[in-house]
XYZ file of C-alpha atoms in Angstrom:
199
model
C 25.230 -4.879 2.823
C 25.138 -5.396 6.852
C 24.406 -2.090 8.967
C 26.280 -1.820 11.859
C 25.324 -2.012 15.520
C 24.347 1.267 16.561
C 23.199 4.884 15.279
C 24.191 5.216 11.967
C 23.517 8.543 10.492
C 21.898 10.002 7.452
C 23.383 12.242 4.923
C 20.636 15.888 4.642
C 17.566 14.775 2.579
C 17.543 11.170 3.096
C 14.937 9.594 5.363
C 15.527 5.726 6.692
C 12.303 3.324 7.855
C 11.985 0.004 8.923
C 10.430 -2.233 6.265
C 8.320 -5.195 7.537
C 7.594 -7.868 5.426
C 4.439 -10.241 6.223
C 3.037 -12.990 4.586
C -0.270 -15.684 4.955
C -0.410 -19.096 3.287
C -4.017 -19.737 3.652
C -7.160 -17.744 3.698
C -7.689 -17.147 7.198
C -11.236 -17.432 9.032
C -13.326 -14.611 7.658
C -13.807 -12.024 10.062
C -16.879 -10.154 10.883
C -17.233 -6.628 8.935
C -19.067 -3.784 9.271
C -21.841 -3.036 6.659
C -20.466 -0.117 4.880
C -23.583 1.365 2.752
C -22.503 4.584 1.521
C -19.623 3.059 0.176
C -18.697 0.888 -3.115
C -16.061 -0.877 -4.466
C -14.630 0.004 -8.143
C -12.792 -2.465 -10.285
C -10.580 -0.648 -12.552
C -9.486 -2.080 -15.927
C -6.489 -0.626 -16.697
C -6.877 2.792 -15.688
C -4.994 5.699 -16.345
C -1.641 6.826 -15.268
C -2.859 10.173 -14.124
C -6.236 8.946 -12.568
C -3.818 5.980 -10.512
C -1.353 8.922 -9.393
C -3.875 11.096 -8.128
C -5.736 8.527 -5.796
C -2.273 7.030 -5.046
C -1.405 10.751 -3.792
C -4.363 10.967 -1.830
C -4.083 7.850 0.338
C -0.302 7.745 0.177
C 1.296 11.449 0.224
C 1.026 11.947 4.199
C 2.947 8.777 4.563
C 5.217 9.725 1.504
C 4.698 7.338 -0.376
C 6.830 7.916 -3.934
C 7.624 4.504 -5.294
C 5.005 5.004 -8.320
C 5.716 8.291 -8.729
C 8.977 7.643 -9.776
C 8.048 5.128 -12.451
C 7.421 7.199 -15.730
C 4.699 7.059 -17.180
C 5.415 3.955 -20.097
C 6.511 1.289 -17.179
C 3.441 2.400 -15.155
C 0.756 1.900 -17.637
C 1.844 -1.220 -18.869
C 2.066 -2.273 -14.950
C -1.545 -1.034 -14.720
C -2.404 -2.489 -18.007
C -1.066 -6.391 -17.023
C -3.530 -8.695 -16.228
C -1.883 -9.758 -13.242
C -2.893 -6.721 -11.780
C -5.699 -5.882 -10.211
C -6.455 -1.989 -8.989
C -9.568 -0.875 -6.829
C -10.745 2.032 -5.725
C -13.218 2.507 -2.594
C -15.915 5.053 -3.499
C -18.295 7.099 -1.875
C -20.494 9.731 -3.516
C -19.035 9.001 -7.236
C -15.429 9.868 -5.325
C -12.265 7.818 -5.030
C -11.502 7.440 -1.508
C -9.611 4.361 -0.906
C -6.883 2.555 -3.219
C -6.452 -1.679 -3.202
C -3.746 -3.123 -5.848
C -3.033 -6.546 -5.767
C -0.238 -8.384 -8.347
C 0.011 -12.319 -8.858
C 3.393 -13.419 -9.753
C 4.631 -16.136 -11.610
C 5.597 -17.906 -8.879
C 2.577 -18.470 -6.938
C 2.794 -15.499 -4.731
C 0.271 -12.647 -4.740
C 1.351 -9.210 -3.533
C -0.962 -7.144 -1.609
C 0.842 -3.603 -3.663
C -0.838 -0.995 -1.900
C -3.724 -0.625 0.295
C -4.803 3.095 2.168
C -7.944 4.981 2.736
C -8.352 8.885 2.678
C -8.486 9.958 5.928
C -11.978 10.768 5.816
C -12.347 7.006 5.730
C -10.310 5.940 8.331
C -12.114 4.572 11.435
C -15.720 2.635 11.527
C -14.164 -0.502 10.095
C -13.376 0.328 6.348
C -10.367 -0.832 6.693
C -11.110 -4.308 8.045
C -14.058 -4.466 4.762
C -11.645 -3.367 2.430
C -9.165 -6.393 3.938
C -11.593 -8.828 3.426
C -12.237 -8.123 0.036
C -8.321 -8.164 -0.936
C -8.179 -11.532 0.726
C -10.948 -13.072 -0.965
C -9.366 -11.332 -4.500
C -5.898 -12.843 -3.322
C -7.173 -16.674 -2.831
C -9.790 -16.232 -5.568
C -6.683 -17.632 -7.571
C -4.503 -20.379 -7.243
C -1.898 -19.230 -4.894
C 0.956 -20.260 -2.707
C 1.291 -17.171 -0.637
C -0.460 -13.568 -0.166
C 2.332 -11.173 1.076
C 2.672 -7.286 2.259
C 5.337 -4.578 3.344
C 4.703 -2.050 5.407
C 7.206 0.720 6.892
C 7.373 2.844 9.923
C 6.348 5.540 7.495
C 3.341 4.566 7.328
C 0.348 5.122 9.823
C 1.263 3.405 13.215
C -1.613 1.443 12.959
C -0.458 -0.520 9.953
C 1.433 -3.005 11.469
C -0.796 -4.400 13.826
C -3.721 -4.037 11.488
C -1.858 -6.390 9.406
C -1.119 -8.872 11.860
C -5.106 -8.732 13.071
C -5.859 -9.533 9.713
C -4.112 -12.859 9.812
C -0.313 -11.584 8.214
C 2.432 -13.212 9.848
C 5.901 -11.247 10.123
C 8.534 -12.730 8.185
C 11.487 -9.972 7.494
C 12.506 -6.879 8.173
C 15.244 -4.094 6.477
C 16.056 -0.789 6.539
C 15.015 1.648 3.644
C 17.585 4.363 2.922
C 16.069 7.082 0.331
C 15.266 10.635 -0.465
C 13.269 12.160 1.033
C 10.289 12.778 -1.425
C 9.157 15.972 -0.114
C 12.589 17.355 -0.809
C 12.718 16.147 -4.257
C 9.387 17.960 -5.201
C 7.576 14.317 -5.653
C 5.367 15.075 -2.816
C 3.993 18.369 -1.378
C 6.316 20.049 1.326
C 3.796 20.223 3.928
C 2.678 16.747 3.491
C 3.494 14.114 6.866
C 3.984 16.825 9.430
C 4.640 14.181 11.649
C 7.993 13.353 10.281
C 10.549 16.552 10.436
C 11.096 17.539 7.514
C 15.153 18.144 7.526
C 16.709 20.448 4.638
C 20.365 19.688 5.719
């Protein structure tokens, strides 16, 4: 489908975002990171759906993440148990406050599926520290490319952060979806910077 030139009105209850796809085909030179002595990275082998969704919501509700919330429990559990998927959390004082999810594809690609921090961890170099770990993990296996996508519902810092990390933009799309605050997937008070239009 090709969108017409100009402005396209959305039906009530819908959101539209511009998605940018980015990739790297070789490991970039490592970037200096700030030590994070109060934080640890934990790999979760086959985490439970309940634990995963709790962390996913903590990190993603204010950006209206919903894709893992609409997956049924069996499909999400199978995904999380796959040996092609790694789920890491950033922990502080035993609490899980950041999410990193990687998936290796049969075609040789690795996807940075989810990457995010709770508001309490944003700033201070934690994102760069976590990204360097993500890149190390991705290229620890033989891959042809490492890719990610972000959209205009995400933090305004996300796209320039990915580019600084070594990803190059290669594609763009428009995504139209139901506002997850109206469907009950995400609390209505989430993402106050994005107007909630009930129609």
